[in-house]
Short mmCIF file of N, CA and C in Angstrom, two decimals:
data_model
loop_
_atom_site.label_atom_id
_atom_site.label_comp_id
_atom_site.label_asym_id
_atom_site.label_seq_id
_atom_site.Cartn_x
_atom_site.Cartn_y
_atom_site.Cartn_z
N ASP V 11 67.98 97.72 138.09
CA ASP V 11 68.14 98.92 138.89
C ASP V 11 66.84 99.27 139.59
N GLU V 12 66.99 99.90 140.73
CA GLU V 12 65.84 100.38 141.48
C GLU V 12 65.50 101.81 141.07
N THR V 13 64.25 102.16 141.22
CA THR V 13 63.85 103.56 141.11
C THR V 13 64.03 104.17 142.48
N LYS V 14 64.76 105.25 142.55
CA LYS V 14 65.02 105.89 143.83
C LYS V 14 63.85 106.80 144.20
N ILE V 15 63.37 106.65 145.42
CA ILE V 15 62.25 107.43 145.93
C ILE V 15 62.73 108.30 147.08
N PHE V 16 62.34 109.56 147.05
CA PHE V 16 62.55 110.46 148.18
C PHE V 16 61.15 110.86 148.64
N GLU V 17 60.80 110.44 149.84
CA GLU V 17 59.46 110.66 150.36
C GLU V 17 59.53 111.61 151.55
N VAL V 18 58.70 112.63 151.55
CA VAL V 18 58.61 113.55 152.68
C VAL V 18 57.31 113.27 153.40
N ARG V 19 57.42 112.86 154.65
CA ARG V 19 56.25 112.57 155.48
C ARG V 19 56.48 113.16 156.86
N GLU V 20 55.52 113.98 157.28
CA GLU V 20 55.55 114.57 158.62
C GLU V 20 56.90 115.20 158.94
N GLY V 21 57.43 115.94 157.98
CA GLY V 21 58.67 116.67 158.18
C GLY V 21 59.94 115.85 158.08
N GLU V 22 59.82 114.57 157.80
CA GLU V 22 60.98 113.69 157.66
C GLU V 22 61.15 113.31 156.19
N ILE V 23 62.40 113.12 155.78
CA ILE V 23 62.69 112.68 154.42
C ILE V 23 63.16 111.23 154.48
N TYR V 24 62.50 110.39 153.71
CA TYR V 24 62.84 108.98 153.63
C TYR V 24 63.33 108.69 152.21
N GLU V 25 64.41 107.96 152.12
CA GLU V 25 64.97 107.58 150.82
C GLU V 25 64.97 106.06 150.73
N TYR V 26 64.43 105.54 149.63
CA TYR V 26 64.43 104.10 149.43
C TYR V 26 64.31 103.80 147.94
N GLY V 27 64.52 102.57 147.59
CA GLY V 27 64.42 102.15 146.21
C GLY V 27 63.29 101.15 146.03
N VAL V 28 62.69 101.16 144.87
CA VAL V 28 61.63 100.20 144.55
C VAL V 28 61.89 99.59 143.18
N THR V 29 61.36 98.40 143.00
CA THR V 29 61.44 97.71 141.71
C THR V 29 60.03 97.26 141.33
N PRO V 30 59.76 97.06 140.06
CA PRO V 30 58.44 96.57 139.65
C PRO V 30 58.10 95.22 140.29
N GLU V 31 59.12 94.40 140.47
CA GLU V 31 58.91 93.06 141.02
C GLU V 31 58.33 93.11 142.44
N GLN V 32 58.67 94.13 143.20
CA GLN V 32 58.14 94.27 144.56
C GLN V 32 56.62 94.37 144.57
N PHE V 33 56.05 94.77 143.46
CA PHE V 33 54.61 94.99 143.38
C PHE V 33 53.92 94.00 142.46
N GLY V 34 54.63 92.94 142.09
CA GLY V 34 54.04 91.89 141.27
C GLY V 34 54.08 92.14 139.77
N PHE V 35 54.93 93.05 139.33
CA PHE V 35 55.06 93.35 137.91
C PHE V 35 56.40 92.87 137.38
N LYS V 36 56.46 92.64 136.08
CA LYS V 36 57.72 92.28 135.43
C LYS V 36 58.39 93.54 134.91
N ARG V 37 59.70 93.48 134.82
CA ARG V 37 60.43 94.59 134.19
C ARG V 37 60.10 94.61 132.70
N ALA V 38 60.14 95.79 132.15
CA ALA V 38 59.82 95.94 130.73
C ALA V 38 60.95 96.67 130.01
N PHE V 39 61.08 96.37 128.76
CA PHE V 39 62.01 97.11 127.92
C PHE V 39 61.34 98.40 127.47
N HIS V 40 62.14 99.40 127.20
CA HIS V 40 61.61 100.68 126.73
C HIS V 40 60.73 100.48 125.50
N SER V 41 61.13 99.58 124.63
CA SER V 41 60.37 99.34 123.40
C SER V 41 58.95 98.82 123.69
N GLU V 42 58.74 98.22 124.86
CA GLU V 42 57.42 97.69 125.21
C GLU V 42 56.45 98.78 125.65
N ILE V 43 56.97 99.92 126.09
CA ILE V 43 56.10 100.99 126.57
C ILE V 43 56.12 102.23 125.68
N MET V 44 56.94 102.17 124.66
CA MET V 44 57.07 103.31 123.76
C MET V 44 55.75 103.55 123.03
N GLY V 45 55.40 104.82 122.90
CA GLY V 45 54.17 105.18 122.22
C GLY V 45 54.34 105.20 120.72
N GLY V 46 53.26 105.51 120.06
CA GLY V 46 53.26 105.61 118.60
C GLY V 46 52.76 106.98 118.19
N ASN V 47 51.95 107.00 117.15
CA ASN V 47 51.36 108.27 116.73
C ASN V 47 50.16 108.59 117.63
N ALA V 48 49.55 109.75 117.43
CA ALA V 48 48.46 110.20 118.30
C ALA V 48 47.29 109.20 118.31
N TYR V 49 46.95 108.67 117.15
CA TYR V 49 45.85 107.71 117.06
C TYR V 49 46.17 106.45 117.87
N GLU V 50 47.37 105.91 117.67
CA GLU V 50 47.77 104.68 118.39
C GLU V 50 47.81 104.92 119.89
N ASN V 51 48.32 106.07 120.31
CA ASN V 51 48.40 106.37 121.73
C ASN V 51 47.02 106.51 122.35
N ALA V 52 46.10 107.16 121.63
CA ALA V 52 44.73 107.31 122.13
C ALA V 52 44.05 105.95 122.25
N LYS V 53 44.26 105.09 121.26
CA LYS V 53 43.68 103.74 121.31
C LYS V 53 44.27 102.95 122.47
N ASP V 54 45.59 103.02 122.65
CA ASP V 54 46.23 102.33 123.77
C ASP V 54 45.68 102.82 125.10
N LEU V 55 45.52 104.13 125.24
CA LEU V 55 45.01 104.69 126.49
C LEU V 55 43.62 104.14 126.78
N LYS V 56 42.74 104.15 125.80
CA LYS V 56 41.39 103.62 126.00
C LYS V 56 41.43 102.14 126.34
N ASP V 57 42.28 101.38 125.66
CA ASP V 57 42.39 99.95 125.93
C ASP V 57 42.96 99.67 127.32
N ILE V 58 43.90 100.48 127.76
CA ILE V 58 44.47 100.32 129.10
C ILE V 58 43.41 100.65 130.15
N LEU V 59 42.74 101.78 129.99
CA LEU V 59 41.75 102.21 130.98
C LEU V 59 40.53 101.31 131.04
N SER V 60 40.28 100.55 129.97
CA SER V 60 39.16 99.61 129.98
C SER V 60 39.62 98.19 130.32
N GLY V 61 40.91 98.00 130.52
CA GLY V 61 41.43 96.68 130.88
C GLY V 61 41.56 95.73 129.72
N LYS V 62 41.44 96.22 128.48
CA LYS V 62 41.55 95.36 127.30
C LYS V 62 42.99 95.02 126.96
N ILE V 63 43.91 95.84 127.39
CA ILE V 63 45.34 95.64 127.11
C ILE V 63 46.01 95.12 128.38
N GLN V 64 46.83 94.13 128.26
CA GLN V 64 47.64 93.64 129.37
C GLN V 64 49.10 93.79 128.96
N GLY V 65 49.99 93.71 129.92
CA GLY V 65 51.40 93.80 129.60
C GLY V 65 52.02 95.06 130.15
N ALA V 66 53.15 95.43 129.58
CA ALA V 66 53.98 96.50 130.13
C ALA V 66 53.27 97.84 130.20
N LYS V 67 52.53 98.22 129.17
CA LYS V 67 51.84 99.51 129.19
C LYS V 67 50.78 99.55 130.28
N PHE V 68 50.04 98.48 130.41
CA PHE V 68 49.03 98.38 131.47
C PHE V 68 49.70 98.44 132.84
N ASP V 69 50.76 97.66 132.99
CA ASP V 69 51.46 97.59 134.28
C ASP V 69 51.99 98.94 134.72
N ILE V 70 52.56 99.70 133.81
CA ILE V 70 53.14 100.98 134.19
C ILE V 70 52.06 101.98 134.60
N VAL V 71 50.90 101.90 133.97
CA VAL V 71 49.78 102.77 134.37
C VAL V 71 49.30 102.39 135.77
N VAL V 72 49.16 101.10 136.03
CA VAL V 72 48.72 100.64 137.35
C VAL V 72 49.76 101.02 138.40
N LEU V 73 51.02 100.78 138.13
CA LEU V 73 52.08 101.09 139.10
C LEU V 73 52.12 102.59 139.42
N ASN V 74 52.04 103.42 138.40
CA ASN V 74 52.03 104.87 138.65
C ASN V 74 50.78 105.29 139.41
N SER V 75 49.66 104.67 139.12
CA SER V 75 48.42 104.98 139.83
C SER V 75 48.51 104.56 141.29
N MET V 76 49.19 103.45 141.56
CA MET V 76 49.38 103.01 142.94
C MET V 76 50.12 104.08 143.74
N PHE V 77 51.17 104.61 143.16
CA PHE V 77 51.95 105.64 143.86
C PHE V 77 51.17 106.96 143.93
N ALA V 78 50.31 107.23 142.97
CA ALA V 78 49.49 108.44 143.03
C ALA V 78 48.52 108.37 144.21
N LEU V 79 47.87 107.23 144.40
CA LEU V 79 46.96 107.08 145.55
C LEU V 79 47.72 107.15 146.87
N TYR V 80 48.91 106.57 146.89
CA TYR V 80 49.74 106.62 148.09
C TYR V 80 50.15 108.06 148.39
N THR V 81 50.59 108.79 147.38
CA THR V 81 51.01 110.18 147.54
C THR V 81 49.85 111.05 148.02
N ALA V 82 48.64 110.73 147.58
CA ALA V 82 47.45 111.48 147.98
C ALA V 82 46.91 111.04 149.34
N ASN V 83 47.65 110.15 150.02
CA ASN V 83 47.25 109.64 151.34
C ASN V 83 45.92 108.90 151.33
N LYS V 84 45.61 108.24 150.23
CA LYS V 84 44.38 107.45 150.13
C LYS V 84 44.60 106.01 150.61
N VAL V 85 45.86 105.58 150.65
CA VAL V 85 46.24 104.25 151.14
C VAL V 85 47.50 104.38 151.96
N SER V 86 47.74 103.40 152.85
CA SER V 86 48.91 103.48 153.72
C SER V 86 50.20 103.01 153.05
N THR V 87 50.08 102.22 151.98
CA THR V 87 51.24 101.79 151.21
C THR V 87 50.83 101.72 149.73
N PRO V 88 51.78 101.87 148.82
CA PRO V 88 51.42 101.76 147.40
C PRO V 88 50.80 100.41 147.06
N LEU V 89 51.29 99.34 147.67
CA LEU V 89 50.78 98.01 147.36
C LEU V 89 49.30 97.88 147.70
N LYS V 90 48.86 98.56 148.75
CA LYS V 90 47.44 98.49 149.14
C LYS V 90 46.54 99.14 148.09
N ALA V 91 47.09 99.95 147.22
CA ALA V 91 46.30 100.60 146.17
C ALA V 91 46.07 99.68 144.97
N LYS V 92 46.86 98.64 144.82
CA LYS V 92 46.81 97.82 143.61
C LYS V 92 45.42 97.24 143.37
N ASP V 93 44.84 96.60 144.37
CA ASP V 93 43.52 96.00 144.20
C ASP V 93 42.45 97.04 143.92
N ILE V 94 42.56 98.21 144.56
CA ILE V 94 41.61 99.29 144.34
C ILE V 94 41.64 99.72 142.87
N ILE V 95 42.83 99.89 142.35
CA ILE V 95 42.99 100.34 140.97
C ILE V 95 42.52 99.28 139.98
N LEU V 96 42.91 98.04 140.20
CA LEU V 96 42.48 96.97 139.29
C LEU V 96 40.96 96.83 139.29
N GLU V 97 40.34 96.93 140.46
CA GLU V 97 38.88 96.84 140.55
C GLU V 97 38.23 97.99 139.80
N ALA V 98 38.80 99.19 139.93
CA ALA V 98 38.25 100.36 139.25
C ALA V 98 38.35 100.22 137.73
N ILE V 99 39.44 99.65 137.26
CA ILE V 99 39.60 99.43 135.82
C ILE V 99 38.64 98.36 135.33
N TYR V 100 38.67 97.19 135.97
CA TYR V 100 37.89 96.06 135.48
C TYR V 100 36.38 96.23 135.67
N SER V 101 35.97 97.06 136.63
CA SER V 101 34.54 97.31 136.84
C SER V 101 33.98 98.31 135.84
N GLY V 102 34.87 99.00 135.13
CA GLY V 102 34.43 99.99 134.16
C GLY V 102 34.36 101.41 134.72
N LYS V 103 34.64 101.57 136.01
CA LYS V 103 34.56 102.90 136.63
C LYS V 103 35.54 103.89 136.01
N VAL V 104 36.73 103.42 135.69
CA VAL V 104 37.74 104.32 135.12
C VAL V 104 37.29 104.82 133.75
N MET V 105 36.81 103.92 132.90
CA MET V 105 36.35 104.33 131.56
C MET V 105 35.12 105.24 131.66
N GLU V 106 34.26 104.96 132.60
CA GLU V 106 33.08 105.81 132.80
C GLU V 106 33.51 107.24 133.14
N TYR V 107 34.48 107.35 134.03
CA TYR V 107 35.00 108.67 134.39
C TYR V 107 35.69 109.33 133.20
N PHE V 108 36.50 108.56 132.48
CA PHE V 108 37.20 109.07 131.31
C PHE V 108 36.21 109.62 130.28
N ARG V 109 35.14 108.87 130.03
CA ARG V 109 34.12 109.31 129.08
C ARG V 109 33.44 110.59 129.56
N SER V 110 33.21 110.70 130.87
CA SER V 110 32.57 111.92 131.39
C SER V 110 33.46 113.14 131.17
N LEU V 111 34.77 112.95 131.24
CA LEU V 111 35.69 114.06 130.97
C LEU V 111 35.63 114.46 129.50
N ASN V 112 35.55 113.46 128.63
CA ASN V 112 35.45 113.74 127.19
C ASN V 112 34.15 114.47 126.86
N ASP V 113 33.07 114.11 127.55
CA ASP V 113 31.78 114.76 127.31
C ASP V 113 31.81 116.23 127.69
N LYS V 114 32.62 116.56 128.69
CA LYS V 114 32.72 117.95 129.15
C LYS V 114 33.63 118.79 128.27
N ALA V 115 34.48 118.13 127.50
CA ALA V 115 35.46 118.87 126.68
C ALA V 115 34.85 119.48 125.44
#
């Protein structure tokens, strides 16, 4: 199944569907992305943001981040955000920012 998107741009409404495969990701079962207890979820988050975890959990974070950059008008298409996000994760910039937020808390 496709995820249905309703996009509002310049006063127009566009409706379309997207699949993970369109962006180079595999479909995942719910069991692959299901969280655990607070400790496990925190560890998974840190591992995802540092690029230590690969697979469905990593993919869903990247895919959602792609659409976040697109929605914020930082890229012209969600796909153009993919390399930006992967570079930010693998370079350590995402974890650096995450740690700075923790330091402020």
